[in-house]
Coordinates of C-alpha atoms and ligand atoms in Angstrom, one line a residue:
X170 CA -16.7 52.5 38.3
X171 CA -17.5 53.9 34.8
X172 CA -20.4 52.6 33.3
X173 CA -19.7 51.7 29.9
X174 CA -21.9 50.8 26.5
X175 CA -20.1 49.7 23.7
X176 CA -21.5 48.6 20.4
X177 CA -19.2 45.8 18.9
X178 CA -19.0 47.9 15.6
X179 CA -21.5 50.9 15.4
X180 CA -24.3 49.0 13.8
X181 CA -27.6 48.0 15.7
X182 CA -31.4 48.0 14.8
X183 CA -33.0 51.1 16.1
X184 CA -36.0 51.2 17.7
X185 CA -39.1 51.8 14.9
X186 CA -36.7 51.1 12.1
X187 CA -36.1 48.5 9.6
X188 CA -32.9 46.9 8.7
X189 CA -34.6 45.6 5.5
X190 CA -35.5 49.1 4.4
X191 CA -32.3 50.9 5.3
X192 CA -28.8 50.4 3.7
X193 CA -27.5 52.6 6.4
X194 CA -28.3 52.8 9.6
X195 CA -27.7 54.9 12.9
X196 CA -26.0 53.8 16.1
X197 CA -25.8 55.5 19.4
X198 CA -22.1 55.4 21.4
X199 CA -23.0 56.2 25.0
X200 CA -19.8 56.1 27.7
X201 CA -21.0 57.8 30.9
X202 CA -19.9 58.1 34.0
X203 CA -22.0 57.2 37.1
X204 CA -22.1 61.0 38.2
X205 CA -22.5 61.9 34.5
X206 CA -26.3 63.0 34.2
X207 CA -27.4 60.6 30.9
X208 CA -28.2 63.6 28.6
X209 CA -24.2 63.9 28.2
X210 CA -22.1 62.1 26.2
X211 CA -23.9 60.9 23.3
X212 CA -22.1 60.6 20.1
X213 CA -23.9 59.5 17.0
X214 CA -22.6 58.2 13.9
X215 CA -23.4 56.0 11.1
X216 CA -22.4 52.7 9.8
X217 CA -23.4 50.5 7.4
X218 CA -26.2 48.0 8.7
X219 CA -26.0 44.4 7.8
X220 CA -27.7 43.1 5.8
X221 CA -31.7 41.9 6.5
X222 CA -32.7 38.9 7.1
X223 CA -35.0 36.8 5.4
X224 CA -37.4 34.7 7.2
X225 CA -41.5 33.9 6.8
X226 CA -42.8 37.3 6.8
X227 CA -45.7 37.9 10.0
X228 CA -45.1 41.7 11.6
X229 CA -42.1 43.8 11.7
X230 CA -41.4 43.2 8.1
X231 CA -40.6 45.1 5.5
X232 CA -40.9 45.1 1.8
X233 CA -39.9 46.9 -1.1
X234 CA -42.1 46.2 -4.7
X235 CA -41.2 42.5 -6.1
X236 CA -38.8 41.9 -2.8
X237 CA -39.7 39.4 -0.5
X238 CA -40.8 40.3 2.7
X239 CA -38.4 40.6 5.3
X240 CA -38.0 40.5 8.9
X241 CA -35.5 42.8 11.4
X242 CA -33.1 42.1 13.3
X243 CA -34.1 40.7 16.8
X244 CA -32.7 42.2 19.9
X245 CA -32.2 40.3 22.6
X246 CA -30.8 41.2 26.3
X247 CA -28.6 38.5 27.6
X248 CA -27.4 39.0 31.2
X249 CA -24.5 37.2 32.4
X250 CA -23.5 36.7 28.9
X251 CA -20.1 36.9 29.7
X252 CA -19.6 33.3 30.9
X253 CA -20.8 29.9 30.6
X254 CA -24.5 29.2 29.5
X255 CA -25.2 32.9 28.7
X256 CA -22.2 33.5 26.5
X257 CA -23.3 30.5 24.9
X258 CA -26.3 31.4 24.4
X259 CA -25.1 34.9 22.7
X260 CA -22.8 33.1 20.1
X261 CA -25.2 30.6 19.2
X262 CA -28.0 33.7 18.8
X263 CA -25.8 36.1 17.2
X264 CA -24.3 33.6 14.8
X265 CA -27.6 33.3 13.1
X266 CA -27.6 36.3 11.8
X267 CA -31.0 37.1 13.1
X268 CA -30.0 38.4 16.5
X269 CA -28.2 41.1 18.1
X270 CA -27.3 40.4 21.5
X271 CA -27.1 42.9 24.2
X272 CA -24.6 41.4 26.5
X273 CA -25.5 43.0 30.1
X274 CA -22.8 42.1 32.1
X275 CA -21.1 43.3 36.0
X276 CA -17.5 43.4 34.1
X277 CA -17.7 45.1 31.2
X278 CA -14.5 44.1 30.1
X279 CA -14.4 40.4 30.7
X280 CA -17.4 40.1 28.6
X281 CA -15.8 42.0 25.7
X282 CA -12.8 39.8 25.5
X283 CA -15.5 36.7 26.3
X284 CA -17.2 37.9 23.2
X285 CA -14.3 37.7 21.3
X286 CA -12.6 34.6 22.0
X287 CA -15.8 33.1 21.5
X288 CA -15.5 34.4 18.1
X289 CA -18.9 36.7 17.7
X290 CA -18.6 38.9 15.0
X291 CA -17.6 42.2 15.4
X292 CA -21.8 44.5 14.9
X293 CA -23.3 41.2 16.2
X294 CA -23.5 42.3 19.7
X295 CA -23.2 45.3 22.2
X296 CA -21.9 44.9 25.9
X297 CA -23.8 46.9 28.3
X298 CA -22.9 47.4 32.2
X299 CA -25.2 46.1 34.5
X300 CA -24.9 44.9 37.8
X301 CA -27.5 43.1 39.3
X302 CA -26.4 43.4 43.1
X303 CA -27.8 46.9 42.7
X304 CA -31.0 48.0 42.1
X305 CA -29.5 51.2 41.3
X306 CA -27.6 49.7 38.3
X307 CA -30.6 48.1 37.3
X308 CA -32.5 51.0 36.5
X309 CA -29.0 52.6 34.7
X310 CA -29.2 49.4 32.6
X311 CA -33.0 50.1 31.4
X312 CA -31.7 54.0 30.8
X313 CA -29.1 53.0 29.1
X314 CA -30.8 50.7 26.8
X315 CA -33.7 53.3 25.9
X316 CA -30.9 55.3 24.9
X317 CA -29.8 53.1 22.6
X318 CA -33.1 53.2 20.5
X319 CA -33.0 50.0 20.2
X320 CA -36.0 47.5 20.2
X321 CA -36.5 45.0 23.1
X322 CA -37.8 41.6 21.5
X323 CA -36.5 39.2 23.8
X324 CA -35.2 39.6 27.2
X325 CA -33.2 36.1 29.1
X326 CA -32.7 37.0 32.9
X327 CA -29.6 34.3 32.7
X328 CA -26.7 35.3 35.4
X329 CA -26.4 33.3 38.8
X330 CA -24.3 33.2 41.6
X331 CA -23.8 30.3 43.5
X332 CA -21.7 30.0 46.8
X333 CA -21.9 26.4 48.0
X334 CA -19.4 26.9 50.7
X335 CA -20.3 30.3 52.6
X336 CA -21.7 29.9 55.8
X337 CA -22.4 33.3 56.3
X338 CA -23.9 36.3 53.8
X339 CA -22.9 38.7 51.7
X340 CA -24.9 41.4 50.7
X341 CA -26.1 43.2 47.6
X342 CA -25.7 47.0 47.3
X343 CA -29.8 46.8 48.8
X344 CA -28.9 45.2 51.9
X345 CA -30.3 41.9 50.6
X346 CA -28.3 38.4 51.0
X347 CA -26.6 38.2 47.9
X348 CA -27.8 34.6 45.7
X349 CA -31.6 35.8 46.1
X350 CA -30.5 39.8 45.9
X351 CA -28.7 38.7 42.2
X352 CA -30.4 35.9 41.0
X353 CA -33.8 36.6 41.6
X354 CA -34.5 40.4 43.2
X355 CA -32.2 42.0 40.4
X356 CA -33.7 40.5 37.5
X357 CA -37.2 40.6 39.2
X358 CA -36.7 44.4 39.0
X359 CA -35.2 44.2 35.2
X360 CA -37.9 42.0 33.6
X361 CA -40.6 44.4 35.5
X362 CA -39.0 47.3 34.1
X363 CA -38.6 46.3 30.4
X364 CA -42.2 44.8 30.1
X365 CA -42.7 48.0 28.4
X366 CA -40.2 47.7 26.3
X367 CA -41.0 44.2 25.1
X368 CA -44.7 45.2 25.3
X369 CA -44.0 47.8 22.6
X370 CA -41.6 45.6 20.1
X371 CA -43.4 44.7 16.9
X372 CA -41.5 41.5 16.7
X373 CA -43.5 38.9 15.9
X374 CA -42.8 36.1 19.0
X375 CA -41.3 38.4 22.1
X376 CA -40.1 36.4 24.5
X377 CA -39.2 36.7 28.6
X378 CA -37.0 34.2 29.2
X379 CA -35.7 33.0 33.0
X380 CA -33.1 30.4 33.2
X381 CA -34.4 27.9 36.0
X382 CA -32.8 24.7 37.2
X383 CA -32.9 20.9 38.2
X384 CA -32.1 21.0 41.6
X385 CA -34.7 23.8 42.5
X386 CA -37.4 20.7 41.7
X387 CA -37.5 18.1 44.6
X388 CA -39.7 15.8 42.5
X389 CA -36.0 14.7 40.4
X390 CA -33.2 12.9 42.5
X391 CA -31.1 16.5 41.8
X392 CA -33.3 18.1 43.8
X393 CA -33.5 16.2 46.8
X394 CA -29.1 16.5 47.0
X395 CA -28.9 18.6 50.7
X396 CA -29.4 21.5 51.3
X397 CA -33.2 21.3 49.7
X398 CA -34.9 24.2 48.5
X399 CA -37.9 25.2 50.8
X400 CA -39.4 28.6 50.7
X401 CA -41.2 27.8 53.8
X402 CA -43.4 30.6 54.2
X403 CA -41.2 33.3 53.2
X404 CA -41.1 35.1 56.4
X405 CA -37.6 36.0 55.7
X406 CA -38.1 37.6 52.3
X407 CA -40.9 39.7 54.0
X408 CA -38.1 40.4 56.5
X409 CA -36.0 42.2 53.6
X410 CA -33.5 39.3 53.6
X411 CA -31.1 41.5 55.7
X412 CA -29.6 39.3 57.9
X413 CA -30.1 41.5 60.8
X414 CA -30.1 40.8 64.6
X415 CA -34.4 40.9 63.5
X416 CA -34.2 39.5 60.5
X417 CA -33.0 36.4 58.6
X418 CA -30.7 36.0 55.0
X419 CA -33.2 33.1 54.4
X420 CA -35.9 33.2 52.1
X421 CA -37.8 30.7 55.1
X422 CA -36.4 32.7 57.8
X423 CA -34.0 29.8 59.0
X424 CA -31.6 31.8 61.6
X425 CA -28.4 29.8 60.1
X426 CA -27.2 30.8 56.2
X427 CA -26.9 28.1 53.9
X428 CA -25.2 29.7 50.4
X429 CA -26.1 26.4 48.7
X430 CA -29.9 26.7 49.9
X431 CA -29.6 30.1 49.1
X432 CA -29.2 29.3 45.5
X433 CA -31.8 26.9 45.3
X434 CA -34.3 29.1 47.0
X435 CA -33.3 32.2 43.9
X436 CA -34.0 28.9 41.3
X437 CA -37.4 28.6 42.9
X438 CA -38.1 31.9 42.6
X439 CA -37.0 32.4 39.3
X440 CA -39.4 29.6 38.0
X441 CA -42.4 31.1 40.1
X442 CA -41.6 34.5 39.2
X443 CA -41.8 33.1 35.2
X444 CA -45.3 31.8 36.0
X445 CA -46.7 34.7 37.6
X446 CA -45.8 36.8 34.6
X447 CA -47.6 34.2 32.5
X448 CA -50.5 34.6 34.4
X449 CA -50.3 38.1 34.9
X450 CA -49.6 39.2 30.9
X451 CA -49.3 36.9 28.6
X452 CA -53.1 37.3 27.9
X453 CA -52.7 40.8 27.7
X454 CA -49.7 41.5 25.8
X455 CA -49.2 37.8 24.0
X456 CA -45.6 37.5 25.8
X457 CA -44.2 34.4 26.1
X458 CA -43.2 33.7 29.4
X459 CA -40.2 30.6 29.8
X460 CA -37.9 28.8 31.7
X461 CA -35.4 25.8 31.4
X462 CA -32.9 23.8 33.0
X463 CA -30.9 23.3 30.3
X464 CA -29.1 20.4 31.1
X465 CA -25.6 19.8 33.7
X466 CA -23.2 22.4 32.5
X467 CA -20.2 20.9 35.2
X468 CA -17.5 23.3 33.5
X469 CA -18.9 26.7 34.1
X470 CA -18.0 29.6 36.2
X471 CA -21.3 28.9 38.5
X472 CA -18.6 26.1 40.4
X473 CA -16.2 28.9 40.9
X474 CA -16.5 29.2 45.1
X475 CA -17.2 25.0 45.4
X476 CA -14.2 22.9 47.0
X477 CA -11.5 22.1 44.1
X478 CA -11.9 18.3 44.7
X479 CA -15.8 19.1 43.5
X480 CA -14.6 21.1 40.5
X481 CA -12.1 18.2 39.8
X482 CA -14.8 15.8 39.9
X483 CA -18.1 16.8 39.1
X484 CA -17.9 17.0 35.4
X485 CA -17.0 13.5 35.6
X486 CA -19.4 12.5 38.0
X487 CA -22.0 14.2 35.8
X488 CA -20.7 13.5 32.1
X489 CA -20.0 9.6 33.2
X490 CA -22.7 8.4 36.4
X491 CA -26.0 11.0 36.1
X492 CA -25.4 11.3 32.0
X493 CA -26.9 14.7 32.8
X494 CA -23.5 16.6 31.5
X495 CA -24.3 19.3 28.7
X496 CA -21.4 20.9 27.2
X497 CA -21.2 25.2 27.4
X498 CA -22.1 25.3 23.3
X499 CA -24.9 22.5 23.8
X500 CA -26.3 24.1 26.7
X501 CA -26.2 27.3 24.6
X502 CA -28.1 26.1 22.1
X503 CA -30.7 24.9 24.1
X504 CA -31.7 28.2 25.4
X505 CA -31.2 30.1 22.0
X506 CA -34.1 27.8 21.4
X507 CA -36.1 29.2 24.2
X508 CA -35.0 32.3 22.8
X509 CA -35.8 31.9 18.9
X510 CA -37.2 28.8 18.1
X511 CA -40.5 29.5 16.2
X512 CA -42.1 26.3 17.5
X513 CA -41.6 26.9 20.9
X514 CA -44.3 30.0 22.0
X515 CA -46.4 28.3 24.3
X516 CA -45.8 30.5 27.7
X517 CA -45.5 29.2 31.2
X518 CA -43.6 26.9 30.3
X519 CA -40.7 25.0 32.0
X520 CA -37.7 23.4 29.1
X521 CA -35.9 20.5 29.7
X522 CA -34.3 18.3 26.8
X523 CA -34.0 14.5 26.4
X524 CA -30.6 12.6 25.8
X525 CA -31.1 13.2 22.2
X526 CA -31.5 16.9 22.8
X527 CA -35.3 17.0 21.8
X528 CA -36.9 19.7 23.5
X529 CA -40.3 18.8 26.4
X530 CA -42.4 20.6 28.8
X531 CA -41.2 19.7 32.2
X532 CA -42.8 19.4 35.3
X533 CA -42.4 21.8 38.4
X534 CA -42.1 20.1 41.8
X535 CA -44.7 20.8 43.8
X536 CA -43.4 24.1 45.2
X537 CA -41.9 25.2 42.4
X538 CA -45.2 25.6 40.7
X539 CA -47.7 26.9 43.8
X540 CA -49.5 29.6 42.0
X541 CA -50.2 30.6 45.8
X542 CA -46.5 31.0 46.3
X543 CA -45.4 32.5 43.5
X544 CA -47.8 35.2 44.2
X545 CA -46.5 35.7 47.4
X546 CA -43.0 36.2 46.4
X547 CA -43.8 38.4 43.2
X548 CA -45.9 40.9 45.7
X549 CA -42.4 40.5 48.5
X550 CA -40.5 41.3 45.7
X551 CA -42.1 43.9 44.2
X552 CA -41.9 45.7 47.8
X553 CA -38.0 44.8 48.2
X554 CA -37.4 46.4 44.8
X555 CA -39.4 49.1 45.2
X556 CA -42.0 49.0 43.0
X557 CA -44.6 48.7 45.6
Ligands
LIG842 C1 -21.5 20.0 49.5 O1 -20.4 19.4 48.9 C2 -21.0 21.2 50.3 O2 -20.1 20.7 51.3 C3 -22.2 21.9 50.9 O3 -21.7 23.1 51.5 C4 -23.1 22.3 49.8 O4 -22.6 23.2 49.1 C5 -23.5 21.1 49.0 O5 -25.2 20.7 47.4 C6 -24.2 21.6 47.8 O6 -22.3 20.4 48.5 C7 -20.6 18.1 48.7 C8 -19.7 17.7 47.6 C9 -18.3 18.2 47.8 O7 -19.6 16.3 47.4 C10 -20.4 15.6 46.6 O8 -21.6 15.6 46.8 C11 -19.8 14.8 45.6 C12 -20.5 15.1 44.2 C13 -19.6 14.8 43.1 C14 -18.5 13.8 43.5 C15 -18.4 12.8 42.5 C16 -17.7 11.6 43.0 C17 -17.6 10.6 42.0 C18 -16.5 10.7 41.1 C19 -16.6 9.8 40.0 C20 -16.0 10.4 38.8 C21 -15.4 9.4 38.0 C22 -16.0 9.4 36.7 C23 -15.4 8.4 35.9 C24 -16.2 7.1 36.0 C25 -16.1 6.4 34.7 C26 -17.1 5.3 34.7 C27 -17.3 4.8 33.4 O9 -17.5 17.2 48.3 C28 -16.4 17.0 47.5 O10 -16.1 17.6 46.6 C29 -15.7 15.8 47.9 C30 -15.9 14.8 46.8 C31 -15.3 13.5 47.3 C32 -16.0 12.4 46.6 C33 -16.3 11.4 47.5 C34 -17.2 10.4 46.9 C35 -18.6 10.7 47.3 C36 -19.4 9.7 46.8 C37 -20.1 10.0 45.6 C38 -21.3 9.3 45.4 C39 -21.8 9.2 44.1 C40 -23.1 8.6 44.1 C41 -23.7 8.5 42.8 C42 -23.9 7.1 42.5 C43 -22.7 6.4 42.1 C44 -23.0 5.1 41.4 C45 -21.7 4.4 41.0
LIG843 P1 -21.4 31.2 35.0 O1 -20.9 31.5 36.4 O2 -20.6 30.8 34.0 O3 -22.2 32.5 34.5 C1 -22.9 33.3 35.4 C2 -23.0 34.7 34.8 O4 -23.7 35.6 35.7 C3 -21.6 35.3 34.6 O5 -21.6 36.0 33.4 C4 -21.5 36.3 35.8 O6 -20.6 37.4 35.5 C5 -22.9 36.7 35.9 N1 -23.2 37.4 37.1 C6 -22.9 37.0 38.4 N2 -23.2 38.0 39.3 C7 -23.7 39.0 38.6 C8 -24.1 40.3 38.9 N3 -24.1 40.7 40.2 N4 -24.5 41.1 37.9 C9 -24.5 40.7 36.6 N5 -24.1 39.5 36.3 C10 -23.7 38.7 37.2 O7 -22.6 30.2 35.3 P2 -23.6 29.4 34.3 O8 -23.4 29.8 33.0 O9 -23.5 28.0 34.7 O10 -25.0 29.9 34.9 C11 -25.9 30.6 34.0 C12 -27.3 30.2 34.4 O11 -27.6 28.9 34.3 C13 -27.6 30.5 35.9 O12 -28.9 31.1 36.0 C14 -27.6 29.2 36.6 O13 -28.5 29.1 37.7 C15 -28.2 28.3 35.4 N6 -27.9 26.9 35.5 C16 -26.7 26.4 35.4 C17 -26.4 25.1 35.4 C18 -25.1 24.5 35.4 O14 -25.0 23.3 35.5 N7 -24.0 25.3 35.2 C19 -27.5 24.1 35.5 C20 -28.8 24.8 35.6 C21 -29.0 26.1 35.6 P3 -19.0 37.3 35.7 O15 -18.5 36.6 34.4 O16 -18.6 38.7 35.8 O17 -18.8 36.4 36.9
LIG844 MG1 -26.1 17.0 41.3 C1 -29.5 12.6 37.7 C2 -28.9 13.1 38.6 C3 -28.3 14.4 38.8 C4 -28.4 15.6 38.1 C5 -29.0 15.7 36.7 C6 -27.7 16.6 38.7 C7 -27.5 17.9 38.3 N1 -27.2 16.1 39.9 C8 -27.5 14.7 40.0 C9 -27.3 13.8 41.0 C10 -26.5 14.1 42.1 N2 -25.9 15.3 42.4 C11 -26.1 13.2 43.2 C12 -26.6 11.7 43.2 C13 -25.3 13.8 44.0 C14 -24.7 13.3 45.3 C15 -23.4 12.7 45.1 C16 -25.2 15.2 43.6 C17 -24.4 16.1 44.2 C18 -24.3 17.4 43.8 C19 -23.6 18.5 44.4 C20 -22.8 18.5 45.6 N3 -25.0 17.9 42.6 C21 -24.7 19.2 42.6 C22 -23.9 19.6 43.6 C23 -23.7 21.0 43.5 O1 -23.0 21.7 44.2 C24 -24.4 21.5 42.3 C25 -25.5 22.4 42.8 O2 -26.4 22.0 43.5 O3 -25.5 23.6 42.4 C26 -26.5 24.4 42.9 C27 -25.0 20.3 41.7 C28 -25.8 20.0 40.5 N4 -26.3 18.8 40.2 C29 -26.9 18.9 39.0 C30 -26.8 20.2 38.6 C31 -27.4 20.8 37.3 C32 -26.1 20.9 39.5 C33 -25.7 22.4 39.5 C34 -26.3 23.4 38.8 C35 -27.5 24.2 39.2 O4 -28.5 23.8 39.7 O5 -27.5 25.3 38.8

């Protein structure tokens, strides 16, 4: 399968520059092939960049005498943005003005036409390839984004699958059972990777974002629907998560594969892996390190593989007994906050909203937030992704 980079028009900030400063700017058009080595291929040419924006000027400002000082463009990577929350997320960002989204996504041409319908204007985004069942593609992805000179301000680690109804495993490119392999492992590897990207922007609030959820928490009445999430004591993500006659697909090593566990075991991980970031740089580099659960978002994609009579009637399960249903563009919002919003830098911290969509700190179950635990898993991880 090609890999395939596409700016939506050929404008994007580059990397050291300043929109403010520049009436034209300089956008790189990579399209390479997977054999391709990455010095082919690149075709430069110039557009016209739009026009800067003009916020409270702190860092990565420019100003020209008796202007008013103003700051860049963002960039932020989405991945997954070509569904549900994370396409949300992208319009919402990108309709500001002050955003360009990357849109890292498996199918590169479902999220172009995603972006469209959704109406994002044409130079407002750029859809990258990147699957996350492969390591492999991973590291392409952080290639192919250097390439791009572009500036990495703000990085959401947003795609999921979920696959309530398997019995048995699938398996990532890796060899690793799939839900952890994609929602966790891949992104793990990501993040890792562009921490020196981010670590370089000159943006003023750079941001690491990891969407968590609900009913990874066993201290709310979502989290304790069967299967629970349990970690145990992650003898099975020591094992490599292979599913082999030795090993188990299990995070706690269980010998039978519950997809629905799975899922909830990735959501655990994703909220320790944001805390062990926090603890690990955001002294050092002044990241802030967040997650959410951004409220129920019953009409996504993430219900795809659940038994239609669930599909048929958990929206209005959610949106009429639990009151926890969040429309696509609501939920959306909600994490361009975590994203953008200037008042929300604390790091380390988990998102929810209240019913009048007033942002709080939430509290982790008791798992969920085990600084013991989330060190175990980021130093698993770190060996299942090679980086150890
Ligand atoms: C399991 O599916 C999978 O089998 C398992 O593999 C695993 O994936 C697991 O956690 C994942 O899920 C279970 C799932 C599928 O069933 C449910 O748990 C049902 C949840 C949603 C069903 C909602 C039913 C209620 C519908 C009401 C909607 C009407 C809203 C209008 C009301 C207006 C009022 C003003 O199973 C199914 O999909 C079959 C669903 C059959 C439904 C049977 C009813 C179950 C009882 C639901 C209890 C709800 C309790 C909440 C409190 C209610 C208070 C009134
Ligand atoms: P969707 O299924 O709509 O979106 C998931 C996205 O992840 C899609 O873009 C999908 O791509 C992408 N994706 C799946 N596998 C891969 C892969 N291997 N590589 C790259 N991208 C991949 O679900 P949601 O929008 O609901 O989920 C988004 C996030 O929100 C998830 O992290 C989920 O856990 C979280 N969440 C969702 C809640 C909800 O109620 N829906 C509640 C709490 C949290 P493609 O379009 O190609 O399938
Ligand atoms: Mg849940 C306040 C109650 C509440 C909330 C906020 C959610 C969110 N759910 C609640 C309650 C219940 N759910 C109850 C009482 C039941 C039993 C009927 C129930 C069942 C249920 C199922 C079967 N719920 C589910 C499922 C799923 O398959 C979804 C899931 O676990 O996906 C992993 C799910 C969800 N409920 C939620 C949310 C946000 C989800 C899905 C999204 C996610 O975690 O990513």
């Amino acid at each position: 399968m090609a890999l395939q980079l596409l700016p939506s028009t050929l404008s994007v900030p580059k990397k050291g520059s300043s929109l403010g400063a520049a009436a034209k700017e300089t956008a790189s058009f990579v399209g390479v092939s997977r054999k391709a080595p990455l010095s082919l291929a690149v075709r430069t040419r110039v557009a016209t960049a739009p026009p800067p924006v003009s916020t409270p000027a702190q860092g990565a400002t420019t100003s020209s005498p008796g202007a008013k000082k103003t700051l860049r463009q963002g960039v932020v990577v989405i991945t997954g943005a070509s569904s549900g929350l994370g396409l949300a997320a992208a319009k919402a960002l990108s309709e500001t003005g002050k955003w360009h989204v990357v849109m890292a996504c498996r199918d590169f041409l479902k999220a172009s036409k995603a972006a469209k319908s959704a109406g994002m204007a044409t130079g407002s985004y750029t859809v990258m390839h990147l699957d996350l069942a492969s390591l492999d593609s991973v590291r392409q992805f952080v290639e192919h984004f250097r390439r791009t000179g572009m500036p990495l301000d703000a990085l959401v680690c947003n795609a999921a699958i979920y696959r309530p109804t398997a019995s048995t495993p699938t398996f990532t490119a890796d060899g690793v059972e799939m839900s952890v392999g994609v929602n966790h492992l891949g992104h793990f590897l990501l993040a890792r990777l562009l921490m020196d990207d981010l670590k370089s922007s000159d943006y003023p609030s750079r941001r690491l974002v990891i969407v968590g959820s609900i009913t990874g928490n066993d201290n709310t009445l979502a989290g304790n629907v069967p299967p629970k999430a349990d970690l145990g004591d992650l003898r099975g993500l020591a094992g490599g998560l292979s599913g082999s006659s030795s090993g188990s697909a299990m995070i706690d090593g269980s010998a039978s594969f519950d997809g629905a566990k799975a899922y909830k075991d990735s959501k655990v991980c994703n909220m320790l892996t944001m805390q062990e970031f926090h603890r690990r740089y955001h002294e050092e580099t002044g990241i802030t390190f967040a997650s959410l659960y951004p409220g129920c978002i019953a009409t996504t994609g993430l219900f795809r593989e659940h038994v239609p009579l669930f599909r048929a009637l958990f929206p209005a399960f959610q949106r009429f007994i639990t009151k926890g249903f969040v429309s696509e563009a609501e939920s959306g919002k909600r994490l361009a906050q975590v994203v953008a919003e200037p008042s929300l830098t604390k790091s380390g911290v988990y998102w929810s909203w209240n019913k009048d969509s007033a942002s709080f700190e939430n509290q982790l179950s008791k798992e969920a937030s085990d600084p013991e635990k989330a060190r175990k898993v980021w130093e698993l991880s770190e060996k299942l992704v090679g980086l150890a």
